Amino acid sequence: MKKSQSGIYERYIKRPMDFSFSLLAIIILSIIPVLPIVAILVRVKLGSPVLFKQKRPGMDEKIFMMYKFRTMTDQRDVNGVLLPDDVRLTKFGTFLRSTSLDELPELFNILKGDMSIIGPRPLLVHYLTLYNNHQKRRHEVRPGLSGLAQINGRNTISWEDKFNLDVKYVDNVSFVHDLKIVLSTIKKVFVREGINSETSATVEPFKGSK
């Protein structure tokens, strides 16, 4: 796709498609009813609140509140400090993550315009001060439910590789590219690849590039 055509898609078509597909997905998943069942199971197995809420930077580094189903307990030590992730992450929580069911509430973020179906994953706010100029470019587009890094290793590749893939996506936004990522994401969900890193229950924190 030519750059001019890519720009038209990104500026005029991508957002209406995101809104339409996220609204349709929310309706279907409520009727089936996947969303209510997962919410009830989270409440029973992991307690309240059902949703995990956290501020994340979006397009142009604008901060928004991201929603996910919680996957960890609130277990603490005798001093009231939260226990490590691998202790608080239950088998049910691992199942939610491996199937990406914990990500479903982000459909509401897409509906609101905070996120897109496809784009760089929204990361922690305090990472903003750690990015170099190249890595900051990941915020030139809306963050996504899935992205190029998620279909190329997800949590098993280095932070530098993730950011390079994010910027590569920013420079190549197109309908065809987004469609390929959607199809690859569906395949990855069924295969359940790249959920955790090799040395952590989730993923190691980003501490800046050398």
Coordinates of C-alpha atoms in Angstrom, one line a residue:
M1 CA 0.0 0.0 0.0
K2 CA 1.3 3.5 -0.9
K3 CA 2.1 5.9 1.9
S4 CA -0.8 8.2 0.9
Q5 CA -3.2 5.3 1.0
S6 CA -1.8 4.2 4.3
G7 CA -2.3 7.8 5.7
I8 CA -6.0 7.8 4.5
Y9 CA -6.6 4.5 6.3
E10 CA -4.9 5.6 9.5
R11 CA -6.6 9.0 9.6
Y12 CA -10.2 8.2 8.3
I13 CA -10.9 4.5 8.4
K14 CA -9.0 2.8 11.3
R15 CA -10.8 4.6 14.1
P16 CA -14.4 4.0 12.8
M17 CA -13.5 0.3 12.2
D18 CA -12.1 0.1 15.8
F19 CA -15.3 1.6 17.2
S20 CA -17.6 -0.7 15.1
F21 CA -15.8 -3.9 15.8
S22 CA -15.3 -3.3 19.5
L23 CA -19.0 -2.4 19.9
L24 CA -20.0 -5.5 18.0
A25 CA -17.6 -7.7 20.0
I26 CA -18.9 -6.4 23.3
I27 CA -22.5 -7.1 22.3
I28 CA -21.7 -10.6 21.1
L29 CA -19.6 -11.5 24.1
S30 CA -22.3 -10.2 26.4
I31 CA -25.0 -12.2 24.7
I32 CA -23.1 -15.5 24.5
P33 CA -22.3 -14.6 27.5
V34 CA -18.5 -14.8 27.8
L35 CA -18.0 -11.4 29.6
P36 CA -20.5 -12.1 32.4
I37 CA -19.3 -15.6 33.0
V38 CA -15.6 -14.6 33.2
A39 CA -16.5 -11.7 35.5
I40 CA -18.4 -14.1 37.8
L41 CA -15.6 -16.6 37.8
V42 CA -13.0 -13.9 38.6
R43 CA -15.2 -12.7 41.5
V44 CA -15.5 -16.2 42.9
K45 CA -11.9 -17.4 42.4
L46 CA -9.9 -14.2 42.9
G47 CA -12.2 -11.9 44.8
S48 CA -13.1 -8.2 44.4
P49 CA -12.6 -6.0 42.5
V50 CA -13.2 -8.0 39.3
L51 CA -11.4 -5.5 37.1
F52 CA -7.8 -4.5 37.3
K53 CA -7.4 -0.8 36.5
Q54 CA -4.2 1.0 35.8
K55 CA -3.1 4.2 34.2
R56 CA -1.3 3.8 30.9
P57 CA 0.1 6.2 28.3
G58 CA -1.7 6.3 25.0
M59 CA -1.3 8.2 21.7
D60 CA 0.9 11.3 22.2
E61 CA 1.7 9.9 25.7
K62 CA -1.8 11.0 26.9
I63 CA -2.6 9.0 30.1
F64 CA -5.8 6.9 30.2
M65 CA -7.2 4.3 32.6
M66 CA -6.9 0.8 31.1
Y67 CA -9.2 -2.1 32.2
K68 CA -8.5 -5.8 32.4
F69 CA -9.9 -8.8 34.3
R70 CA -7.7 -9.3 37.4
T71 CA -5.5 -12.4 37.3
M72 CA -3.8 -12.2 40.7
T73 CA -4.8 -12.3 44.3
D74 CA -4.0 -9.6 46.9
Q75 CA -1.9 -11.9 49.1
R76 CA 0.5 -10.0 51.3
D77 CA 3.3 -10.8 53.8
V78 CA 3.2 -10.1 57.5
N79 CA 4.3 -6.5 56.8
G80 CA 1.4 -5.9 54.3
V81 CA 3.7 -6.0 51.2
L82 CA 2.3 -7.8 48.2
L83 CA 3.8 -11.2 47.5
P84 CA 5.7 -11.8 44.3
D85 CA 3.8 -12.2 41.0
D86 CA 4.5 -15.9 40.8
V87 CA 2.9 -16.5 44.2
R88 CA -0.2 -14.3 43.5
L89 CA -0.8 -15.6 40.0
T90 CA -3.2 -18.5 40.3
K91 CA -3.9 -21.3 37.9
F92 CA -7.1 -19.6 36.9
G93 CA -5.2 -16.4 36.4
T94 CA -2.7 -18.2 34.2
F95 CA -5.6 -19.6 32.2
L96 CA -7.0 -16.1 31.7
R97 CA -3.7 -14.8 30.5
S98 CA -2.9 -17.8 28.2
T99 CA -6.3 -17.4 26.5
S100 CA -6.1 -13.6 26.6
L101 CA -9.6 -13.5 28.2
D102 CA -8.1 -11.1 30.8
E103 CA -7.8 -8.5 27.9
L104 CA -11.5 -8.5 27.0
P105 CA -12.4 -5.4 29.1
E106 CA -9.9 -3.4 26.9
L107 CA -12.7 -3.5 24.3
F108 CA -14.3 -0.7 26.3
N109 CA -11.0 1.3 26.0
I110 CA -11.2 0.8 22.2
L111 CA -14.8 1.9 22.2
K112 CA -13.8 5.1 24.1
G113 CA -11.0 5.8 21.7
D114 CA -8.1 5.2 24.2
M115 CA -6.9 2.2 22.3
S116 CA -7.1 0.6 18.9
I117 CA -7.6 -3.1 18.0
I118 CA -4.1 -3.2 16.6
G119 CA -1.1 -1.1 17.8
P120 CA 1.8 -1.1 20.3
R121 CA 0.7 -2.5 23.7
P122 CA 0.2 0.2 26.3
L123 CA 2.9 -0.1 29.0
L124 CA 3.5 1.5 32.4
V125 CA 3.5 5.2 32.9
H126 CA 6.9 5.3 34.6
Y127 CA 8.5 3.8 31.5
L128 CA 8.0 7.1 29.7
T129 CA 11.1 8.6 31.3
L130 CA 13.2 5.5 30.2
Y131 CA 12.5 5.6 26.5
N132 CA 15.0 6.9 24.0
N133 CA 13.8 9.0 21.1
H134 CA 13.4 6.0 18.8
Q135 CA 11.4 4.1 21.4
K136 CA 9.1 7.1 22.1
R137 CA 7.8 6.9 18.6
R138 CA 5.6 4.0 19.7
H139 CA 3.2 6.6 21.0
E140 CA 2.6 8.2 17.6
V141 CA -0.4 5.9 17.3
R142 CA -3.1 4.5 19.6
P143 CA -1.9 1.6 21.7
G144 CA -3.5 -1.7 20.7
L145 CA -5.2 -4.9 22.0
S146 CA -2.6 -6.7 20.0
G147 CA 0.4 -5.6 17.9
L148 CA 3.4 -6.6 15.8
A149 CA 5.4 -7.5 18.9
Q150 CA 2.7 -9.7 20.3
I151 CA 2.7 -12.0 17.2
N152 CA 6.5 -12.1 17.1
G153 CA 7.4 -13.4 20.6
R154 CA 5.2 -11.4 23.0
N155 CA 6.9 -11.7 26.4
T156 CA 9.7 -13.9 25.3
I157 CA 11.7 -11.3 23.3
S158 CA 13.8 -8.5 24.6
W159 CA 12.4 -5.0 25.3
E160 CA 14.6 -3.6 22.5
D161 CA 13.1 -6.0 20.0
K162 CA 9.6 -5.2 21.1
F163 CA 10.2 -1.5 20.7
N164 CA 11.8 -1.9 17.3
L165 CA 8.7 -3.9 16.2
D166 CA 6.4 -1.2 17.7
V167 CA 8.2 1.5 15.7
K168 CA 8.1 -0.7 12.6
Y169 CA 4.4 -0.9 13.0
V170 CA 4.1 2.9 13.3
D171 CA 5.9 3.3 10.0
N172 CA 3.8 0.7 8.2
V173 CA 0.2 1.2 9.4
S174 CA -2.2 -0.2 6.8
F175 CA -5.4 -2.2 6.6
V176 CA -3.7 -5.2 5.1
H177 CA -1.0 -5.1 7.8
D178 CA -3.6 -4.8 10.6
L179 CA -5.6 -7.7 9.1
K180 CA -2.5 -9.9 9.1
I181 CA -1.8 -9.1 12.7
V182 CA -5.4 -9.9 13.7
L183 CA -5.3 -13.3 12.0
S184 CA -1.9 -14.1 13.5
T185 CA -3.1 -13.0 17.0
I186 CA -6.1 -15.4 16.7
K187 CA -3.6 -18.2 15.9
K188 CA -1.3 -17.2 18.8
V189 CA -4.2 -17.2 21.2
F190 CA -5.2 -20.8 20.3
V191 CA -1.5 -22.0 20.4
R192 CA -0.9 -19.9 23.7
E193 CA 2.6 -18.9 22.8
G194 CA 4.8 -16.3 24.5
I195 CA 2.7 -15.7 27.5
N196 CA 5.5 -15.5 30.0
S197 CA 9.2 -14.8 29.8
E198 CA 11.7 -17.5 30.6
T199 CA 12.7 -16.0 33.9
S200 CA 9.5 -14.4 35.2
A201 CA 5.9 -15.3 35.9
T202 CA 4.9 -12.4 33.7
V203 CA 7.6 -10.2 32.2
E204 CA 10.7 -8.5 33.5
P205 CA 10.3 -4.7 34.1
F206 CA 11.9 -2.4 31.5
K207 CA 14.9 -0.5 33.1
G208 CA 16.0 1.4 30.1
S209 CA 18.2 0.6 27.1
K210 CA 22.0 0.6 27.3

